[in-house]
Amino acid sequence: MRLSPRAATLFAVAALPLALTACSSGSPSGSSSDTGTSAKPAKAKDLNAGLATGTELKKALAPASTFPAGFTLEADGASDSGGQFLAPSARKTAKPDCTKLEATSWIQVTGYEGGVSFAQDDYVNQDKTEELAQEIDEFQGSTAGTVMKQLQSVAAECATFTDTDAHAKVKVAGAATTGLGDEAYTMTLTSGAWQNGTTLIAARSGNAVVTVLSTAGSDNGAATAKKLTGRLLTSLKDLKTA
């Protein structure tokens, strides 16, 4: 499994528009200057209001004690957007790059680079034959729902693809999943060239999308992926209600 942590582009901060007031030498009849008052500029809406920063989301990631014995943190797989929000990215509408389903930050297969804030890391066993990756992204407006819908399209468009390591045929099966967040979707990747398959779960909680990857366990990573997703959703809820 390839590592693909998102780069935290802290310089691309989503700036709020500034309301400008125009000054003129004369005011038309009936304007506010006739009454001795001045019009107040409209306050710009903060599209990031209520969203958690990357620094906050990092605290919601499952700790090392959550993972199976023998799993350790991959240092180069940990990343977050820090205390500032990133500029929202537009979705790339080209055909999805199905090989992104092999990477840890697989949410990018939807065409979105990710949210305006994020945190992620991943853990591997001693032999690096099994992996568990976790990521939380916060999105503005209704984008989180759009991301979830796009995942269903990806499952159909990437029903079969060739992986980048063994150059083997990979089959993808996707299905809606109940009992996780506001909505959830699971994809299972299998190949005759692999010893074990991969389970990917995406779950939305409000404006946040939790994504998990697991190859741990003899069930294509299904049980460990579901357990980790549930843990992240609980931690995220606690973070938002604290």
mmCIF file of C-alpha atoms in Angstrom:
data_model
loop_
_atom_site.group_PDB
_atom_site.id
_atom_site.type_symbol
_atom_site.label_atom_id
_atom_site.label_comp_id
_atom_site.label_asym_id
_atom_site.label_seq_id
_atom_site.Cartn_x
_atom_site.Cartn_y
_atom_site.Cartn_z
ATOM 1 C CA MET A 1 0.000 0.000 0.000
ATOM 2 C CA ARG A 2 1.402 3.368 -0.977
ATOM 3 C CA LEU A 3 1.553 6.251 1.453
ATOM 4 C CA SER A 4 -0.091 9.446 0.263
ATOM 5 C CA PRO A 5 -0.384 11.993 3.093
ATOM 6 C CA ARG A 6 -1.847 15.344 2.142
ATOM 7 C CA ALA A 7 0.561 18.279 2.158
ATOM 8 C CA ALA A 8 -0.669 20.978 4.525
ATOM 9 C CA THR A 9 -0.628 24.111 2.381
ATOM 10 C CA LEU A 10 -0.837 26.571 5.210
ATOM 11 C CA PHE A 11 -0.229 29.541 2.980
ATOM 12 C CA ALA A 12 -3.449 28.866 1.066
ATOM 13 C CA VAL A 13 -5.700 30.154 3.820
ATOM 14 C CA ALA A 14 -9.338 30.775 2.984
ATOM 15 C CA ALA A 15 -9.536 34.549 3.355
ATOM 16 C CA LEU A 16 -12.774 36.309 4.088
ATOM 17 C CA PRO A 17 -13.887 38.953 1.586
ATOM 18 C CA LEU A 18 -13.534 42.508 2.775
ATOM 19 C CA ALA A 19 -16.544 44.789 2.539
ATOM 20 C CA LEU A 20 -15.542 48.103 1.052
ATOM 21 C CA THR A 21 -17.429 51.368 1.443
ATOM 22 C CA ALA A 22 -17.226 53.962 -1.296
ATOM 23 C CA CYS A 23 -16.691 57.615 -0.503
ATOM 24 C CA SER A 24 -17.956 60.412 -2.758
ATOM 25 C CA SER A 25 -17.956 64.198 -2.656
ATOM 26 C CA GLY A 26 -21.752 64.362 -2.730
ATOM 27 C CA SER A 27 -24.602 62.180 -1.547
ATOM 28 C CA PRO A 28 -27.871 61.675 -3.370
ATOM 29 C CA SER A 29 -31.060 62.917 -1.788
ATOM 30 C CA GLY A 30 -32.409 60.521 0.823
ATOM 31 C CA SER A 31 -29.030 58.871 1.512
ATOM 32 C CA SER A 32 -27.865 58.039 5.021
ATOM 33 C CA SER A 33 -25.570 61.112 5.048
ATOM 34 C CA ASP A 34 -28.671 63.334 4.997
ATOM 35 C CA THR A 35 -29.680 62.001 8.392
ATOM 36 C CA GLY A 36 -26.199 62.142 9.864
ATOM 37 C CA THR A 37 -25.745 58.386 9.933
ATOM 38 C CA SER A 38 -23.417 56.156 7.926
ATOM 39 C CA ALA A 39 -24.316 52.807 6.375
ATOM 40 C CA LYS A 40 -22.560 49.835 7.954
ATOM 41 C CA PRO A 41 -20.939 47.360 5.577
ATOM 42 C CA ALA A 42 -22.523 43.919 5.462
ATOM 43 C CA LYS A 43 -20.608 41.430 7.563
ATOM 44 C CA ALA A 44 -19.076 38.657 5.459
ATOM 45 C CA LYS A 45 -20.305 35.179 6.311
ATOM 46 C CA ASP A 46 -17.648 32.925 7.796
ATOM 47 C CA LEU A 47 -17.927 29.734 5.753
ATOM 48 C CA ASN A 48 -15.630 27.949 8.198
ATOM 49 C CA ALA A 49 -17.770 28.726 11.250
ATOM 50 C CA GLY A 50 -18.291 25.593 13.312
ATOM 51 C CA LEU A 51 -15.579 23.628 11.525
ATOM 52 C CA ALA A 52 -12.643 22.159 13.419
ATOM 53 C CA THR A 53 -9.074 23.056 12.463
ATOM 54 C CA GLY A 54 -6.457 20.461 11.602
ATOM 55 C CA THR A 55 -4.904 20.932 15.035
ATOM 56 C CA GLU A 56 -8.252 20.072 16.632
ATOM 57 C CA LEU A 57 -8.933 17.162 14.274
ATOM 58 C CA LYS A 58 -5.557 15.667 15.116
ATOM 59 C CA LYS A 59 -6.791 15.224 18.689
ATOM 60 C CA ALA A 60 -9.744 13.213 17.381
ATOM 61 C CA LEU A 61 -7.544 10.658 15.593
ATOM 62 C CA ALA A 62 -7.406 7.276 17.301
ATOM 63 C CA PRO A 63 -4.303 6.885 19.526
ATOM 64 C CA ALA A 64 -1.728 4.106 19.234
ATOM 65 C CA SER A 65 -3.469 2.110 21.981
ATOM 66 C CA THR A 66 -6.468 1.633 19.666
ATOM 67 C CA PHE A 67 -4.523 -0.377 17.092
ATOM 68 C CA PRO A 68 -3.682 -4.102 17.238
ATOM 69 C CA ALA A 69 -0.589 -5.220 19.118
ATOM 70 C CA GLY A 70 2.567 -4.810 17.071
ATOM 71 C CA PHE A 71 1.264 -1.878 15.001
ATOM 72 C CA THR A 72 3.357 1.285 15.049
ATOM 73 C CA LEU A 73 2.902 4.773 13.641
ATOM 74 C CA GLU A 74 4.352 5.523 10.206
ATOM 75 C CA ALA A 75 6.073 8.858 10.812
ATOM 76 C CA ASP A 76 5.914 9.981 7.179
ATOM 77 C CA GLY A 77 2.203 9.208 6.996
ATOM 78 C CA ALA A 78 1.131 11.742 9.635
ATOM 79 C CA SER A 79 -0.056 15.151 8.451
ATOM 80 C CA ASP A 80 -2.560 17.878 9.328
ATOM 81 C CA SER A 81 -3.524 21.399 8.252
ATOM 82 C CA GLY A 82 -2.580 23.052 11.540
ATOM 83 C CA GLY A 83 -4.489 25.918 13.087
ATOM 84 C CA GLN A 84 -5.500 27.634 9.858
ATOM 85 C CA PHE A 85 -8.084 26.722 7.244
ATOM 86 C CA LEU A 86 -7.072 25.927 3.680
ATOM 87 C CA ALA A 87 -8.716 27.375 0.606
ATOM 88 C CA PRO A 88 -11.513 25.042 -0.548
ATOM 89 C CA SER A 89 -10.524 22.991 -3.572
ATOM 90 C CA ALA A 90 -12.742 22.609 -6.614
ATOM 91 C CA ARG A 91 -13.493 19.047 -7.667
ATOM 92 C CA LYS A 92 -11.583 17.695 -10.637
ATOM 93 C CA THR A 93 -14.196 16.312 -13.010
ATOM 94 C CA ALA A 94 -11.888 14.075 -15.020
ATOM 95 C CA LYS A 95 -12.262 10.288 -14.852
ATOM 96 C CA PRO A 96 -11.138 9.143 -11.386
ATOM 97 C CA ASP A 97 -7.626 7.803 -10.921
ATOM 98 C CA CYS A 98 -8.609 4.440 -9.489
ATOM 99 C CA THR A 99 -5.087 3.738 -8.220
ATOM 100 C CA LYS A 100 -5.701 6.395 -5.546
ATOM 101 C CA LEU A 101 -7.826 3.755 -3.822
ATOM 102 C CA GLU A 102 -4.543 2.050 -2.922
ATOM 103 C CA ALA A 103 -3.204 5.079 -1.043
ATOM 104 C CA THR A 104 -3.839 6.245 2.511
ATOM 105 C CA SER A 105 -5.455 9.567 1.548
ATOM 106 C CA TRP A 106 -7.834 7.788 -0.805
ATOM 107 C CA ILE A 107 -10.545 10.453 -0.422
ATOM 108 C CA GLN A 108 -8.759 12.208 -3.303
ATOM 109 C CA VAL A 109 -10.207 9.645 -5.727
ATOM 110 C CA THR A 110 -13.442 11.676 -5.543
ATOM 111 C CA GLY A 111 -11.727 14.544 -7.364
ATOM 112 C CA TYR A 112 -11.444 16.636 -4.207
ATOM 113 C CA GLU A 113 -7.982 17.187 -2.732
ATOM 114 C CA GLY A 114 -9.649 17.185 0.665
ATOM 115 C CA GLY A 115 -11.334 19.576 3.041
ATOM 116 C CA VAL A 116 -10.488 23.045 4.306
ATOM 117 C CA SER A 117 -8.955 21.279 7.302
ATOM 118 C CA PHE A 118 -7.748 17.731 7.845
ATOM 119 C CA ALA A 119 -5.686 15.386 9.993
ATOM 120 C CA GLN A 120 -4.406 11.915 9.133
ATOM 121 C CA ASP A 121 -1.952 9.183 10.081
ATOM 122 C CA ASP A 122 -1.499 5.450 9.604
ATOM 123 C CA TYR A 123 -0.143 2.418 11.420
ATOM 124 C CA VAL A 124 1.548 -0.742 10.104
ATOM 125 C CA ASN A 125 2.565 -4.054 11.637
ATOM 126 C CA GLN A 126 6.195 -5.059 12.118
ATOM 127 C CA ASP A 127 6.494 -6.787 8.742
ATOM 128 C CA LYS A 128 4.574 -3.975 7.013
ATOM 129 C CA THR A 129 2.172 -6.526 5.589
ATOM 130 C CA GLU A 130 -0.897 -4.990 7.250
ATOM 131 C CA GLU A 131 -1.951 -1.351 7.504
ATOM 132 C CA LEU A 132 -4.592 0.825 9.154
ATOM 133 C CA ALA A 133 -4.952 4.441 8.001
ATOM 134 C CA GLN A 134 -7.269 7.162 9.312
ATOM 135 C CA GLU A 135 -8.194 10.648 8.085
ATOM 136 C CA ILE A 136 -10.758 13.321 8.961
ATOM 137 C CA ASP A 137 -11.624 16.167 6.568
ATOM 138 C CA GLU A 138 -13.889 19.158 7.242
ATOM 139 C CA PHE A 139 -15.783 20.689 4.298
ATOM 140 C CA GLN A 140 -17.702 23.927 3.824
ATOM 141 C CA GLY A 141 -21.437 23.974 3.128
ATOM 142 C CA SER A 142 -22.890 20.849 1.534
ATOM 143 C CA THR A 143 -19.596 19.612 0.059
ATOM 144 C CA ALA A 144 -19.303 16.702 2.508
ATOM 145 C CA GLY A 145 -22.549 15.274 1.144
ATOM 146 C CA THR A 146 -21.285 15.719 -2.407
ATOM 147 C CA VAL A 147 -18.109 13.829 -1.530
ATOM 148 C CA MET A 148 -20.167 10.892 -0.261
ATOM 149 C CA LYS A 149 -22.266 10.814 -3.442
ATOM 150 C CA GLN A 150 -19.125 10.937 -5.546
ATOM 151 C CA LEU A 151 -17.753 7.864 -3.767
ATOM 152 C CA GLN A 152 -20.639 5.817 -5.080
ATOM 153 C CA SER A 153 -19.801 6.928 -8.625
ATOM 154 C CA VAL A 154 -16.160 6.021 -8.048
ATOM 155 C CA ALA A 155 -17.085 2.501 -6.947
ATOM 156 C CA ALA A 156 -18.911 2.007 -10.236
ATOM 157 C CA GLU A 157 -16.255 3.626 -12.449
ATOM 158 C CA CYS A 158 -13.442 1.757 -10.696
ATOM 159 C CA ALA A 159 -15.192 -1.630 -10.599
ATOM 160 C CA THR A 160 -11.955 -3.076 -11.993
ATOM 161 C CA PHE A 161 -8.516 -1.513 -12.331
ATOM 162 C CA THR A 162 -4.844 -2.493 -12.383
ATOM 163 C CA ASP A 163 -2.840 -1.910 -9.226
ATOM 164 C CA THR A 164 0.504 -0.104 -9.283
ATOM 165 C CA ASP A 165 2.618 -2.683 -7.433
ATOM 166 C CA ALA A 166 1.759 -6.167 -8.725
ATOM 167 C CA HIS A 167 0.143 -4.856 -11.931
ATOM 168 C CA ALA A 168 -2.704 -7.190 -11.096
ATOM 169 C CA LYS A 169 -6.433 -6.855 -11.720
ATOM 170 C CA VAL A 170 -8.298 -5.418 -8.731
ATOM 171 C CA LYS A 171 -12.038 -5.757 -8.202
ATOM 172 C CA VAL A 172 -13.970 -3.075 -6.271
ATOM 173 C CA ALA A 173 -17.321 -3.701 -4.606
ATOM 174 C CA GLY A 174 -19.162 -0.809 -2.937
ATOM 175 C CA ALA A 175 -22.245 -0.598 -0.730
ATOM 176 C CA ALA A 176 -24.004 1.856 1.562
ATOM 177 C CA THR A 177 -23.330 1.109 5.232
ATOM 178 C CA THR A 178 -25.725 1.677 8.103
ATOM 179 C CA GLY A 179 -24.971 2.542 11.711
ATOM 180 C CA LEU A 180 -22.016 4.839 11.079
ATOM 181 C CA GLY A 181 -22.508 8.619 11.270
ATOM 182 C CA ASP A 182 -25.091 10.441 9.152
ATOM 183 C CA GLU A 183 -24.242 8.217 6.184
ATOM 184 C CA ALA A 184 -21.470 5.806 5.298
ATOM 185 C CA TYR A 185 -20.144 3.916 2.289
ATOM 186 C CA THR A 186 -17.836 0.896 2.174
ATOM 187 C CA MET A 187 -15.625 -0.303 -0.653
ATOM 188 C CA THR A 188 -13.833 -3.656 -0.673
ATOM 189 C CA LEU A 189 -10.808 -4.155 -2.915
ATOM 190 C CA THR A 190 -9.732 -7.717 -3.764
ATOM 191 C CA SER A 191 -7.248 -9.293 -6.164
ATOM 192 C CA GLY A 192 -6.091 -12.818 -6.889
ATOM 193 C CA ALA A 193 -2.510 -11.545 -6.575
ATOM 194 C CA TRP A 194 -3.022 -10.293 -3.003
ATOM 195 C CA GLN A 195 -2.871 -12.333 0.200
ATOM 196 C CA ASN A 196 -5.614 -10.178 1.689
ATOM 197 C CA GLY A 197 -7.967 -7.509 0.410
ATOM 198 C CA THR A 198 -8.529 -3.927 1.526
ATOM 199 C CA THR A 199 -11.566 -2.315 3.130
ATOM 200 C CA LEU A 200 -12.223 1.398 2.697
ATOM 201 C CA ILE A 201 -14.939 3.115 4.726
ATOM 202 C CA ALA A 202 -16.083 6.727 4.389
ATOM 203 C CA ALA A 203 -18.540 8.113 6.940
ATOM 204 C CA ARG A 204 -20.028 11.588 7.124
ATOM 205 C CA SER A 205 -20.795 13.372 10.366
ATOM 206 C CA GLY A 206 -22.209 16.806 9.604
ATOM 207 C CA ASN A 207 -19.577 18.680 7.583
ATOM 208 C CA ALA A 208 -16.842 16.149 8.337
ATOM 209 C CA VAL A 209 -15.933 13.035 6.370
ATOM 210 C CA VAL A 210 -14.012 10.257 8.106
ATOM 211 C CA THR A 211 -12.069 7.908 5.823
ATOM 212 C CA VAL A 212 -10.439 4.676 6.924
ATOM 213 C CA LEU A 213 -8.303 2.083 5.141
ATOM 214 C CA SER A 214 -7.558 -1.362 6.531
ATOM 215 C CA THR A 215 -5.771 -4.471 5.342
ATOM 216 C CA ALA A 216 -5.568 -5.870 8.906
ATOM 217 C CA GLY A 217 -7.289 -9.182 9.590
ATOM 218 C CA SER A 218 -8.265 -12.173 7.484
ATOM 219 C CA ASP A 219 -11.570 -10.580 6.400
ATOM 220 C CA ASN A 220 -10.069 -8.038 3.963
ATOM 221 C CA GLY A 221 -9.753 -5.626 6.872
ATOM 222 C CA ALA A 222 -13.531 -5.292 7.293
ATOM 223 C CA ALA A 223 -13.823 -5.622 11.085
ATOM 224 C CA THR A 224 -10.839 -3.443 11.922
ATOM 225 C CA ALA A 225 -11.961 -0.767 9.461
ATOM 226 C CA LYS A 226 -15.465 -0.610 10.960
ATOM 227 C CA LYS A 227 -14.126 -0.490 14.514
ATOM 228 C CA LEU A 228 -11.722 2.345 13.683
ATOM 229 C CA THR A 229 -14.418 4.316 11.849
ATOM 230 C CA GLY A 230 -16.731 4.068 14.850
ATOM 231 C CA ARG A 231 -13.966 5.242 17.164
ATOM 232 C CA LEU A 232 -13.247 8.277 14.972
ATOM 233 C CA LEU A 233 -16.906 9.261 14.766
ATOM 234 C CA THR A 234 -17.222 9.105 18.544
ATOM 235 C CA SER A 235 -14.075 11.179 19.043
ATOM 236 C CA LEU A 236 -15.279 13.706 16.475
ATOM 237 C CA LYS A 237 -18.640 14.027 18.244
ATOM 238 C CA ASP A 238 -16.881 14.561 21.576
ATOM 239 C CA LEU A 239 -14.672 17.214 19.982
ATOM 240 C CA LYS A 240 -17.632 19.142 18.583
ATOM 241 C CA THR A 241 -19.639 19.014 21.833
ATOM 242 C CA ALA A 242 -16.776 19.827 24.199
#
